[in-house]
PDB file of C-alpha atoms in Angstrom:
ATOM      1  CA  UNK A 134     -42.981 147.735-120.329  1.00 60.00           C
ATOM      2  CA  UNK A 135     -40.134 147.072-118.552  1.00 57.00           C
ATOM      3  CA  UNK A 136     -40.586 143.356-118.820  1.00 53.00           C
ATOM      4  CA  UNK A 137     -37.378 142.378-120.677  1.00 54.00           C
ATOM      5  CA  UNK A 138     -38.629 143.598-124.296  1.00 55.00           C
ATOM      6  CA  UNK A 139     -36.493 145.610-126.020  1.00 61.00           C
ATOM      7  CA  UNK A 140     -37.153 147.725-128.789  1.00 65.00           C
ATOM      8  CA  UNK A 141     -39.505 146.270-131.966  1.00 66.00           C
ATOM      9  CA  UNK A 142     -40.133 143.605-129.210  1.00 67.00           C
ATOM     10  CA  UNK A 143     -43.737 143.373-128.201  1.00 63.00           C
ATOM     11  CA  UNK A 144     -44.071 143.462-124.349  1.00 72.00           C
ATOM     12  CA  UNK A 145     -44.573 139.762-123.089  1.00 73.00           C
ATOM     13  CA  UNK A 146     -47.227 140.975-120.159  1.00 76.00           C
ATOM     14  CA  UNK A 147     -49.498 143.076-122.526  1.00 78.00           C
ATOM     15  CA  UNK A 148     -53.171 142.192-123.359  1.00 80.00           C
ATOM     16  CA  UNK A 149     -52.290 141.964-126.832  1.00 79.00           C
ATOM     17  CA  UNK A 150     -49.406 139.600-126.534  1.00 76.00           C
ATOM     18  CA  UNK A 151     -50.981 137.631-124.365  1.00 78.00           C
ATOM     19  CA  UNK A 152     -54.017 136.980-126.634  1.00 80.00           C
ATOM     20  CA  UNK A 153     -51.898 136.301-129.933  1.00 77.00           C
ATOM     21  CA  UNK A 154     -49.835 133.676-128.146  1.00 71.00           C
ATOM     22  CA  UNK A 155     -52.428 131.502-127.320  1.00 67.00           C
ATOM     23  CA  UNK A 156     -54.939 129.435-130.130  1.00 64.00           C
ATOM     24  CA  UNK A 157     -58.290 130.800-130.653  1.00 63.00           C
ATOM     25  CA  UNK A 158     -60.016 127.630-129.383  1.00 57.00           C
ATOM     26  CA  UNK A 159     -58.040 128.399-125.699  1.00 50.00           C
ATOM     27  CA  UNK A 160     -59.859 131.729-125.398  1.00 50.00           C
ATOM     28  CA  UNK A 161     -63.660 130.781-127.034  1.00 52.00           C
ATOM     29  CA  UNK A 162     -66.553 130.824-124.478  1.00 55.00           C
ATOM     30  CA  UNK A 163     -67.386 127.215-122.987  1.00 54.00           C
ATOM     31  CA  UNK A 164     -70.865 125.831-124.117  1.00 53.00           C
ATOM     32  CA  UNK A 165     -72.402 123.686-120.878  1.00 55.00           C
ATOM     33  CA  UNK A 166     -71.157 120.070-121.178  1.00 56.00           C
ATOM     34  CA  UNK A 167     -68.181 120.667-123.726  1.00 54.00           C
ATOM     35  CA  UNK A 168     -64.848 118.832-122.819  1.00 55.00           C
ATOM     36  CA  UNK A 169     -62.818 121.846-124.309  1.00 51.00           C
ATOM     37  CA  UNK A 170     -58.905 120.745-125.637  1.00 52.00           C
ATOM     38  CA  UNK A 171     -56.440 120.978-124.177  1.00 55.00           C
ATOM     39  CA  UNK A 172     -54.230 124.372-124.276  1.00 52.00           C
ATOM     40  CA  UNK A 173     -50.963 124.363-125.251  1.00 56.00           C
ATOM     41  CA  UNK A 174     -48.271 126.308-123.032  1.00 55.00           C
ATOM     42  CA  UNK A 175     -47.829 129.600-123.355  1.00 56.00           C
ATOM     43  CA  UNK A 176     -44.903 131.529-125.051  1.00 56.00           C
ATOM     44  CA  UNK A 177     -44.465 133.952-122.630  1.00 55.00           C
ATOM     45  CA  UNK A 178     -41.389 134.733-120.101  1.00 56.00           C
ATOM     46  CA  UNK A 179     -42.330 132.486-117.469  1.00 56.00           C
ATOM     47  CA  UNK A 180     -41.917 129.194-119.613  1.00 53.00           C
ATOM     48  CA  UNK A 181     -41.142 129.983-123.234  1.00 53.00           C
ATOM     49  CA  UNK A 182     -37.326 129.185-123.601  1.00 53.00           C
ATOM     50  CA  UNK A 183     -35.965 132.095-121.640  1.00 49.00           C
ATOM     51  CA  UNK A 184     -37.666 130.520-118.873  1.00 46.00           C
ATOM     52  CA  UNK A 185     -36.265 131.100-115.096  1.00 47.00           C
ATOM     53  CA  UNK A 186     -34.949 127.836-113.260  1.00 46.00           C
ATOM     54  CA  UNK A 187     -37.901 125.773-112.697  1.00 42.00           C
ATOM     55  CA  UNK A 188     -37.459 126.456-108.720  1.00 41.00           C
ATOM     56  CA  UNK A 189     -37.792 130.235-109.535  1.00 42.00           C
ATOM     57  CA  UNK A 190     -40.722 129.917-111.650  1.00 43.00           C
ATOM     58  CA  UNK A 191     -43.212 128.066-109.818  1.00 45.00           C
ATOM     59  CA  UNK A 192     -44.581 127.572-113.559  1.00 46.00           C
ATOM     60  CA  UNK A 193     -42.797 124.411-114.368  1.00 47.00           C
ATOM     61  CA  UNK A 194     -44.105 120.700-112.783  1.00 49.00           C
ATOM     62  CA  UNK A 195     -42.210 117.223-113.818  1.00 55.00           C
ATOM     63  CA  UNK A 196     -40.271 118.871-116.356  1.00 55.00           C
ATOM     64  CA  UNK A 197     -42.970 120.120-118.769  1.00 57.00           C
ATOM     65  CA  UNK A 198     -44.640 123.728-118.657  1.00 57.00           C
ATOM     66  CA  UNK A 199     -47.682 124.483-117.146  1.00 51.00           C
ATOM     67  CA  UNK A 200     -50.750 123.972-119.608  1.00 56.00           C
ATOM     68  CA  UNK A 201     -52.796 127.866-119.861  1.00 54.00           C
ATOM     69  CA  UNK A 202     -55.559 128.626-118.693  1.00 56.00           C
ATOM     70  CA  UNK A 203     -54.119 126.937-115.639  1.00 53.00           C
ATOM     71  CA  UNK A 204     -57.106 125.213-113.726  1.00 54.00           C
ATOM     72  CA  UNK A 205     -56.972 124.566-109.878  1.00 59.00           C
ATOM     73  CA  UNK A 206     -58.914 121.970-108.303  1.00 58.00           C
ATOM     74  CA  UNK A 207     -58.008 118.781-106.634  1.00 61.00           C
ATOM     75  CA  UNK A 208     -54.312 118.079-106.867  1.00 56.00           C
ATOM     76  CA  UNK A 209     -53.534 114.327-109.246  1.00 57.00           C
ATOM     77  CA  UNK A 210     -52.274 112.113-107.121  1.00 57.00           C
ATOM     78  CA  UNK A 211     -48.686 112.841-108.463  1.00 57.00           C
ATOM     79  CA  UNK A 212     -49.200 115.786-106.649  1.00 54.00           C
ATOM     80  CA  UNK A 213     -50.925 115.154-103.758  1.00 51.00           C
ATOM     81  CA  UNK A 214     -48.878 115.493-100.519  1.00 51.00           C
ATOM     82  CA  UNK A 215     -48.083 112.842 -98.095  1.00 52.00           C
ATOM     83  CA  UNK A 216     -50.077 113.090 -95.757  1.00 52.00           C
ATOM     84  CA  UNK A 217     -52.920 112.692 -98.295  1.00 49.00           C
ATOM     85  CA  UNK A 218     -51.125 109.396 -99.270  1.00 50.00           C
ATOM     86  CA  UNK A 219     -52.174 107.853 -95.971  1.00 54.00           C
ATOM     87  CA  UNK A 220     -54.515 104.667 -97.122  1.00 54.00           C
ATOM     88  CA  UNK A 221     -57.265 105.636 -95.008  1.00 58.00           C
ATOM     89  CA  UNK A 222     -60.684 107.164 -96.548  1.00 63.00           C
ATOM     90  CA  UNK A 223     -62.215 110.537 -95.398  1.00 67.00           C
ATOM     91  CA  UNK A 224     -60.225 113.558 -93.649  1.00 77.00           C
ATOM     92  CA  UNK A 225     -57.544 113.867 -91.437  1.00 85.00           C
ATOM     93  CA  UNK A 226     -58.059 115.304 -88.587  1.00 87.00           C
ATOM     94  CA  UNK A 227     -55.431 118.231 -87.627  1.00 88.00           C
ATOM     95  CA  UNK A 228     -53.266 117.686 -84.362  1.00 90.00           C
ATOM     96  CA  UNK A 229     -54.592 120.469 -81.496  1.00 90.00           C
ATOM     97  CA  UNK A 230     -51.320 122.718 -79.628  1.00 88.00           C
ATOM     98  CA  UNK A 231     -51.906 120.725 -76.356  1.00 90.00           C
ATOM     99  CA  UNK A 232     -52.900 123.056 -73.692  1.00 92.00           C
ATOM    100  CA  UNK A 233     -50.260 125.850 -72.252  1.00 94.00           C
ATOM    101  CA  UNK A 234     -50.616 124.825 -68.093  1.00 95.00           C
ATOM    102  CA  UNK A 235     -49.345 127.625 -66.602  1.00 96.00           C
ATOM    103  CA  UNK A 236     -47.248 127.112 -63.477  1.00 97.00           C
ATOM    104  CA  UNK A 237     -47.759 129.320 -60.053  1.00 97.00           C
ATOM    105  CA  UNK A 238     -44.909 131.544 -60.820  1.00 97.00           C
ATOM    106  CA  UNK A 239     -46.039 132.286 -64.065  1.00 97.00           C
ATOM    107  CA  UNK A 240     -49.127 133.619 -63.392  1.00 97.00           C
ATOM    108  CA  UNK A 241     -48.487 135.571 -60.548  1.00 97.00           C
ATOM    109  CA  UNK A 242     -45.733 137.178 -63.375  1.00 97.00           C
ATOM    110  CA  UNK A 243     -48.441 137.982 -65.998  1.00 98.00           C
ATOM    111  CA  UNK A 244     -50.833 139.225 -63.468  1.00 97.00           C
ATOM    112  CA  UNK A 245     -48.443 141.001 -62.127  1.00 97.00           C
ATOM    113  CA  UNK A 246     -47.235 142.366 -65.520  1.00 97.00           C
ATOM    114  CA  UNK A 247     -51.640 142.891 -66.402  1.00 97.00           C
ATOM    115  CA  UNK A 248     -51.694 144.957 -63.214  1.00 97.00           C
ATOM    116  CA  UNK A 249     -49.176 147.293 -64.965  1.00 97.00           C
ATOM    117  CA  UNK A 250     -50.227 147.559 -68.134  1.00 96.00           C
ATOM    118  CA  UNK A 251     -53.147 145.965 -70.073  1.00 96.00           C
ATOM    119  CA  UNK A 252     -50.910 145.726 -73.852  1.00 97.00           C
ATOM    120  CA  UNK A 253     -47.367 145.334 -73.118  1.00 97.00           C
ATOM    121  CA  UNK A 254     -45.676 145.866 -76.470  1.00 97.00           C
ATOM    122  CA  UNK A 255     -43.827 143.203 -78.048  1.00 97.00           C
ATOM    123  CA  UNK A 256     -40.099 144.033 -76.359  1.00 97.00           C
ATOM    124  CA  UNK A 257     -41.859 143.582 -72.746  1.00 97.00           C
ATOM    125  CA  UNK A 258     -43.808 140.810 -73.618  1.00 97.00           C
ATOM    126  CA  UNK A 259     -40.397 138.818 -74.802  1.00 97.00           C
ATOM    127  CA  UNK A 260     -38.668 140.257 -71.173  1.00 97.00           C
ATOM    128  CA  UNK A 261     -41.742 138.135 -69.588  1.00 97.00           C
ATOM    129  CA  UNK A 262     -41.206 135.303 -71.383  1.00 97.00           C
ATOM    130  CA  UNK A 263     -37.526 134.652 -71.341  1.00 97.00           C
ATOM    131  CA  UNK A 264     -37.775 135.672 -67.269  1.00 97.00           C
ATOM    132  CA  UNK A 265     -40.552 132.753 -67.098  1.00 97.00           C
ATOM    133  CA  UNK A 266     -39.071 130.879 -69.873  1.00 97.00           C
ATOM    134  CA  UNK A 267     -42.427 130.639 -72.132  1.00 97.00           C
ATOM    135  CA  UNK A 268     -42.728 131.600 -75.549  1.00 97.00           C
ATOM    136  CA  UNK A 269     -43.674 134.866 -76.464  1.00 97.00           C
ATOM    137  CA  UNK A 270     -46.638 133.293 -78.545  1.00 96.00           C
ATOM    138  CA  UNK A 271     -47.602 132.237 -75.278  1.00 97.00           C
ATOM    139  CA  UNK A 272     -47.262 135.601 -73.450  1.00 97.00           C
ATOM    140  CA  UNK A 273     -49.483 137.084 -75.981  1.00 97.00           C
ATOM    141  CA  UNK A 274     -52.090 134.935 -76.242  1.00 97.00           C
ATOM    142  CA  UNK A 275     -52.324 135.099 -72.286  1.00 98.00           C
ATOM    143  CA  UNK A 276     -52.788 139.087 -72.725  1.00 98.00           C
ATOM    144  CA  UNK A 277     -55.409 139.387 -74.967  1.00 97.00           C
ATOM    145  CA  UNK A 278     -57.098 136.187 -73.159  1.00 97.00           C
ATOM    146  CA  UNK A 279     -57.205 138.089 -69.550  1.00 97.00           C
ATOM    147  CA  UNK A 280     -58.110 141.171 -71.314  1.00 98.00           C
ATOM    148  CA  UNK A 281     -61.285 139.320 -72.339  1.00 97.00           C
ATOM    149  CA  UNK A 282     -61.603 137.615 -69.131  1.00 97.00           C
ATOM    150  CA  UNK A 283     -61.192 141.522 -67.709  1.00 96.00           C
ATOM    151  CA  UNK A 284     -63.749 143.396 -70.213  1.00 96.00           C
ATOM    152  CA  UNK A 285     -66.054 140.216 -69.372  1.00 96.00           C
ATOM    153  CA  UNK A 286     -65.591 141.225 -65.551  1.00 95.00           C
ATOM    154  CA  UNK A 287     -65.795 144.899 -66.058  1.00 94.00           C
ATOM    155  CA  UNK A 288     -69.710 144.181 -67.701  1.00 94.00           C
ATOM    156  CA  UNK A 289     -70.739 141.304 -65.143  1.00 93.00           C
ATOM    157  CA  UNK A 290     -69.689 143.858 -62.082  1.00 92.00           C
ATOM    158  CA  UNK A 291     -71.923 146.600 -64.371  1.00 90.00           C
ATOM    159  CA  UNK A 292     -74.769 145.259 -64.521  1.00 88.00           C
ATOM    160  CA  UNK A 293     -75.492 143.272 -61.417  1.00 86.00           C
ATOM    161  CA  UNK A 294     -74.242 147.075 -59.506  1.00 84.00           C
ATOM    162  CA  UNK A 295     -77.733 147.949 -61.628  1.00 83.00           C
ATOM    163  CA  UNK A 296     -79.861 145.052 -60.434  1.00 80.00           C
ATOM    164  CA  UNK A 297     -79.046 145.891 -57.145  1.00 74.00           C
ATOM    165  CA  UNK A 298     -81.389 147.088 -55.379  1.00 64.00           C
ATOM    166  CA  UNK A 299     -79.904 149.547 -52.758  1.00 65.00           C
ATOM    167  CA  UNK A 300     -77.261 150.555 -55.192  1.00 56.00           C
ATOM    168  CA  UNK A 301     -78.242 154.578 -55.696  1.00 61.00           C
ATOM    169  CA  UNK A 302     -79.577 155.280 -59.176  1.00 59.00           C
ATOM    170  CA  UNK A 303     -76.491 157.180 -61.756  1.00 58.00           C
ATOM    171  CA  UNK A 304     -76.881 160.436 -62.148  1.00 58.00           C
ATOM    172  CA  UNK A 305     -78.770 161.922 -65.853  1.00 57.00           C
TER     173      UNK A 305
END
């Protein structure tokens, strides 16, 4: 084990060490409706006396080690995010990003590059974004949407060509 265990010391990440460091009640199968006893904090390298700093560990809350096994669920009010404490009932609405309105010059530059290359690499997108004063992410999304529009137009054109009465049928 490379977890810092010295000679004669068990590996702190072995299943035997993990199971041995917890009381049997914490490992017993739970019957429906029964309340499990509060588990003691483990003594592994994360929570034990040689634990790394609180910021690096991420396993310490309010100056105490979190119980094992950690139960995931709704956050207690003491750990709730500031947005959760607004006092308004119901789910919070997520703010939407504003829709980008492209100028004529920006659209002309985007369309000109699209005519040359429908899949510009990140360098080409960054250069174009710098020239037309847009973020590269917006240029990337514009190309993605423009390719979707192009595919849609191509499908519509081929479908209308098949439906025209005077059109020649393709050879089989």
